[in-house]
Short mmCIF file of C-alpha atoms in Angstrom, two decimals:
data_model
loop_
_atom_site.label_atom_id
_atom_site.label_comp_id
_atom_site.label_asym_id
_atom_site.label_seq_id
_atom_site.Cartn_x
_atom_site.Cartn_y
_atom_site.Cartn_z
CA MET O 1 22.04 12.68 -33.60
CA THR O 2 20.45 9.69 -31.84
CA ILE O 3 16.88 9.97 -30.54
CA LYS O 4 15.55 7.44 -28.04
CA GLY O 5 11.85 6.70 -27.53
CA LEU O 6 9.17 3.99 -27.55
CA ARG O 7 7.10 2.29 -30.25
CA PHE O 8 8.93 3.71 -33.25
CA LYS O 9 8.04 1.88 -36.48
CA PRO O 10 9.56 1.60 -39.98
CA GLY O 11 8.53 4.15 -42.57
CA LYS O 12 9.23 7.72 -43.62
CA VAL O 13 10.72 9.35 -40.54
CA GLN O 14 11.16 13.10 -40.17
CA VAL O 15 12.57 15.20 -37.33
CA ARG O 16 11.56 18.81 -36.74
CA PHE O 17 13.90 21.39 -35.16
CA GLY O 18 12.51 24.74 -34.00
CA ASN O 19 10.31 26.61 -31.57
CA THR O 20 8.01 28.57 -33.89
CA GLU O 21 6.55 28.02 -37.34
CA LYS O 22 8.99 30.54 -38.88
CA THR O 23 12.06 28.90 -37.38
CA GLN O 24 11.17 25.24 -37.95
CA LEU O 25 13.45 23.07 -40.07
CA LEU O 26 12.76 19.47 -41.13
CA VAL O 27 15.29 16.71 -41.79
CA ASP O 28 14.86 13.09 -42.88
CA ALA O 29 15.79 10.48 -40.28
CA GLU O 30 16.71 6.81 -40.22
CA TYR O 31 14.66 4.18 -38.39
CA VAL O 32 17.00 1.90 -36.41
CA ASP O 33 14.64 -0.03 -34.14
CA SER O 34 11.48 0.47 -32.09
CA GLU O 35 13.39 2.64 -29.61
CA THR O 36 15.99 4.39 -31.76
CA ILE O 37 16.04 6.96 -34.59
CA LYS O 38 19.12 8.61 -36.09
CA CYS O 39 19.45 11.83 -38.09
CA ARG O 40 21.75 14.72 -38.91
CA THR O 41 20.89 17.94 -37.13
CA ALA O 42 19.34 20.71 -39.21
CA ASN O 43 21.60 23.58 -40.26
CA TYR O 44 20.36 26.34 -37.96
CA GLU O 45 22.99 28.92 -38.89
CA GLN O 46 20.42 31.34 -40.33
CA PHE O 47 18.73 31.59 -36.93
CA GLY O 48 21.83 31.71 -34.75
CA ALA O 49 22.85 29.88 -31.59
CA THR O 50 19.82 28.98 -29.49
CA ALA O 51 17.90 26.13 -27.82
CA VAL O 52 15.17 24.46 -29.91
CA ASP O 53 12.48 21.82 -29.51
CA VAL O 54 12.83 18.50 -31.35
CA LYS O 55 9.85 16.35 -32.41
CA VAL O 56 9.44 13.25 -34.58
CA SER O 57 6.90 12.28 -37.24
CA ILE O 58 6.58 8.81 -38.83
CA ASN O 59 4.64 8.28 -42.05
CA GLY O 60 3.01 11.71 -41.72
CA GLU O 61 0.97 10.68 -38.67
CA GLY O 62 1.60 13.93 -36.81
CA TRP O 63 4.34 15.15 -34.53
CA THR O 64 5.04 13.51 -31.20
CA VAL O 65 3.45 15.15 -28.16
CA ASN O 66 6.63 14.77 -26.16
CA LYS O 67 9.59 16.86 -27.25
CA LEU O 68 13.33 17.00 -26.71
CA SER O 69 15.48 20.06 -26.17
CA TYR O 70 18.55 20.62 -28.34
CA SER O 71 20.97 23.56 -28.09
CA TYR O 72 22.83 25.04 -31.04
CA PHE O 73 26.01 26.92 -30.29
CA ALA O 74 28.24 29.27 -32.25
CA ASN O 75 31.69 28.00 -33.16
CA THR O 76 34.77 28.87 -31.14
CA VAL O 77 36.93 31.55 -32.71
CA ALA O 78 40.54 32.14 -31.65
CA ARG O 79 40.49 35.94 -31.74
CA ASN O 80 37.91 36.01 -28.91
CA CYS O 81 39.49 33.35 -26.66
CA THR O 82 41.43 34.47 -23.60
CA ALA O 83 44.03 33.02 -21.23
CA PHE O 84 44.56 33.86 -17.56
CA GLY O 85 46.38 32.51 -14.51
CA PRO O 86 49.91 32.25 -13.06
CA GLY O 87 51.38 30.74 -16.23
CA VAL O 88 50.85 33.88 -18.32
CA LEU O 89 52.02 36.40 -15.74
CA PRO O 90 55.39 38.11 -16.40
CA ASN O 91 57.28 36.15 -13.73
CA VAL O 92 57.26 32.36 -13.30
CA VAL O 93 59.71 29.70 -12.06
CA PHE O 94 61.46 26.92 -13.91
CA GLY O 95 61.54 23.19 -13.17
CA VAL O 96 57.95 22.97 -11.82
CA GLY O 97 54.51 22.86 -13.44
CA VAL O 98 53.04 26.31 -14.04
CA PRO O 99 49.27 26.41 -14.76
CA PHE O 100 46.89 28.75 -16.56
CA LEU O 101 43.39 28.53 -18.05
CA ILE O 102 42.05 29.12 -21.54
CA GLN O 103 38.48 30.43 -21.82
CA ALA O 104 36.93 29.49 -25.16
CA ARG O 105 34.61 32.09 -26.71
CA ASP O 106 32.43 31.87 -29.80
CA THR O 107 31.87 34.12 -32.81
CA LEU O 108 29.48 36.24 -30.72
CA ASN O 109 32.18 36.63 -28.02
CA GLU O 110 30.09 34.55 -25.62
CA ARG O 111 31.71 32.02 -23.29
CA ARG O 112 31.52 28.45 -24.52
CA THR O 113 29.96 26.03 -22.02
CA SER O 114 31.08 22.74 -23.59
CA GLY O 115 34.38 21.17 -24.59
CA GLY O 116 35.83 19.57 -27.69
CA ASP O 117 37.84 22.49 -29.07
CA HIS O 118 41.33 21.99 -30.46
CA PHE O 119 43.80 24.25 -28.66
CA ALA O 120 47.59 23.97 -28.81
CA ALA O 121 50.27 25.42 -26.51
CA ARG O 122 54.01 25.81 -27.18
CA VAL O 123 56.64 27.28 -24.85
CA VAL O 124 59.78 28.44 -26.66
CA PRO O 125 62.85 30.38 -25.43
CA ALA O 126 62.95 33.97 -26.62
CA GLU O 127 66.59 33.60 -27.71
CA GLY O 128 66.70 29.95 -28.75
CA GLY O 129 67.41 26.85 -26.71
CA LEU O 130 65.42 24.05 -25.12
CA GLN O 131 61.63 24.32 -25.34
CA GLY O 132 59.22 23.73 -22.48
CA ASP O 133 56.63 20.96 -22.19
CA ALA O 134 52.91 21.74 -22.13
CA VAL O 135 49.82 19.61 -21.41
CA ILE O 136 46.21 20.69 -22.06
CA VAL O 137 43.22 19.21 -20.19
CA ASP O 138 39.67 19.79 -21.48
CA LEU O 139 37.46 20.67 -18.49
CA GLN O 140 34.33 20.13 -20.65
CA ASP O 141 32.84 23.49 -19.64
CA GLY O 142 34.46 25.83 -22.16
CA ARG O 143 37.69 26.07 -20.16
CA TYR O 144 40.98 24.31 -20.80
CA GLU O 145 43.68 23.88 -18.15
CA VAL O 146 47.24 24.21 -19.43
CA THR O 147 50.27 23.18 -17.36
CA TYR O 148 53.78 23.74 -18.66
CA SER O 149 57.34 23.62 -17.35
CA VAL O 150 60.59 25.06 -18.66
CA PRO O 151 64.04 23.44 -18.24
CA GLN O 152 66.09 26.46 -17.18
CA PRO O 153 65.87 30.14 -16.18
CA GLY O 154 65.34 32.68 -18.92
CA VAL O 155 62.77 34.50 -21.03
CA TYR O 156 60.15 32.37 -22.82
CA LEU O 157 57.23 32.93 -25.16
CA VAL O 158 54.02 31.00 -24.45
CA HIS O 159 52.15 30.49 -27.74
CA VAL O 160 48.46 29.48 -27.52
CA SER O 161 46.47 28.80 -30.69
CA HIS O 162 43.15 27.33 -31.82
CA ALA O 163 42.19 25.49 -35.00
CA ASP O 164 39.19 27.54 -36.14
CA LEU O 165 36.51 25.67 -38.06
CA GLY O 166 37.15 25.86 -41.79
CA GLY O 167 40.65 27.29 -41.36
CA SER O 168 43.76 25.64 -42.75
CA GLU O 169 46.09 26.80 -39.95
CA ALA O 170 45.90 27.33 -36.19
CA VAL O 171 45.22 30.93 -35.15
CA ALA O 172 46.72 32.64 -32.07
CA ILE O 173 44.27 33.51 -29.31
CA ARG O 174 43.97 37.03 -27.90
CA GLY O 175 47.26 38.19 -26.33
CA SER O 176 49.37 35.27 -27.59
CA PRO O 177 52.31 34.88 -27.40
CA PHE O 178 52.69 35.66 -23.70
CA LYS O 179 56.18 36.73 -22.61
CA VAL O 180 57.30 35.26 -19.27
CA GLU O 181 60.59 35.22 -17.39
CA ALA O 182 61.43 32.03 -15.50
CA ALA O 183 63.56 32.33 -12.36
CA ASP O 184 65.21 29.78 -10.07
CA PRO O 185 62.68 28.92 -7.29
CA TRP O 186 65.51 27.82 -4.94
CA VAL O 187 67.40 31.12 -4.81
CA LYS O 188 67.43 32.43 -1.23
CA HIS O 189 66.53 36.07 -0.93
CA ARG O 190 68.86 38.21 1.15
CA VAL O 191 68.10 41.39 3.07
CA LEU O 192 70.69 44.08 2.37
CA GLY O 193 71.40 47.30 4.25
CA GLN O 194 72.13 48.45 7.80
CA LEU O 195 70.49 47.03 10.91
CA PRO O 196 67.64 49.15 12.32
CA VAL O 197 68.57 51.60 15.07
CA LYS O 198 68.03 50.26 18.62
CA ARG O 199 64.93 51.72 20.23
CA THR O 200 65.51 53.51 23.53
CA VAL O 201 63.31 54.96 26.26
CA SER O 202 63.66 58.71 26.76
CA GLY O 203 66.50 59.33 29.21
CA CYS O 204 67.48 55.64 29.28
CA ASN O 205 69.56 53.33 27.02
CA SER O 206 68.46 50.13 28.70
CA ALA O 207 67.06 47.32 26.55
CA GLU O 208 65.10 45.86 29.46
CA LEU O 209 61.33 45.81 29.78
CA PRO O 210 59.86 49.26 29.05
CA TRP O 211 57.15 49.02 31.71
CA PRO O 212 56.80 47.48 35.20
CA LEU O 213 55.34 44.05 35.87
CA ALA O 214 52.32 43.71 38.12
CA GLY O 215 52.01 42.25 41.64
CA LYS O 216 55.01 40.60 43.34
CA HIS O 217 57.05 41.02 40.13
CA ALA O 218 56.68 44.80 40.20
CA GLY O 219 59.95 46.54 39.61
CA ARG O 220 61.78 43.46 38.33
CA GLY O 221 63.54 43.65 35.04
CA LEU O 222 63.22 47.41 34.91
CA CYS O 223 65.78 50.06 34.39
CA ALA O 224 66.45 52.42 37.27
CA CYS O 225 64.41 55.25 35.75
CA ARG O 226 61.32 53.00 35.66
CA GLN O 227 61.60 51.47 39.12
CA THR O 228 60.56 54.77 40.70
CA ALA O 229 57.47 54.88 38.59
CA ALA O 230 56.69 51.25 39.46
CA SER O 231 56.53 52.00 43.15
CA ASN O 232 53.57 54.31 42.56
CA ILE O 233 51.54 51.63 40.74
CA THR O 234 49.28 49.29 42.76
#
């Protein structure tokens, strides 16, 4: 962690993390120059994910009046992460990019609000064959945009995994693998069946206008059974 300030001086430098006396933790820091101090953040695991105040002391002269804010977060865990969007729905198309989003969640099942997680996506045919290509973009807000494409129609399995901290292998996220069926987007749909029955006016099979026109056009384009009615309309 790098702390910027003014009039720092060489000596024994300490940094304090915490908001209350019971939750304060101290770490030794390194003096770099009159405006820079470096240190490793205190292990705040015993107090959980939260925002804390950060202050500096040099040679025991008291803590700085000004303070910084630092937020601890819980680690991302695969079993709580979710995926949603067109790319994980049952029906997709082949030959074009199909997107979906991954929402990273931590050990407390809270949404992550920063990036840097290590997700992986693989798209494999359910019955063997050519695999699809997938690209992941970190949106830096706890979400990751995945876009994949498959080379031909068929059933595919979309595997999404995360490398949990301290684990030796990637772990599948919730719901993975997602089974999708890719269809040809250029197939023209056809309407099958009989044509609808032609609508008729009671007592008349004419397909002409069903009601008289107004003014000088009155009576035009009408069947004989409507022309009588038109003469009575002003």
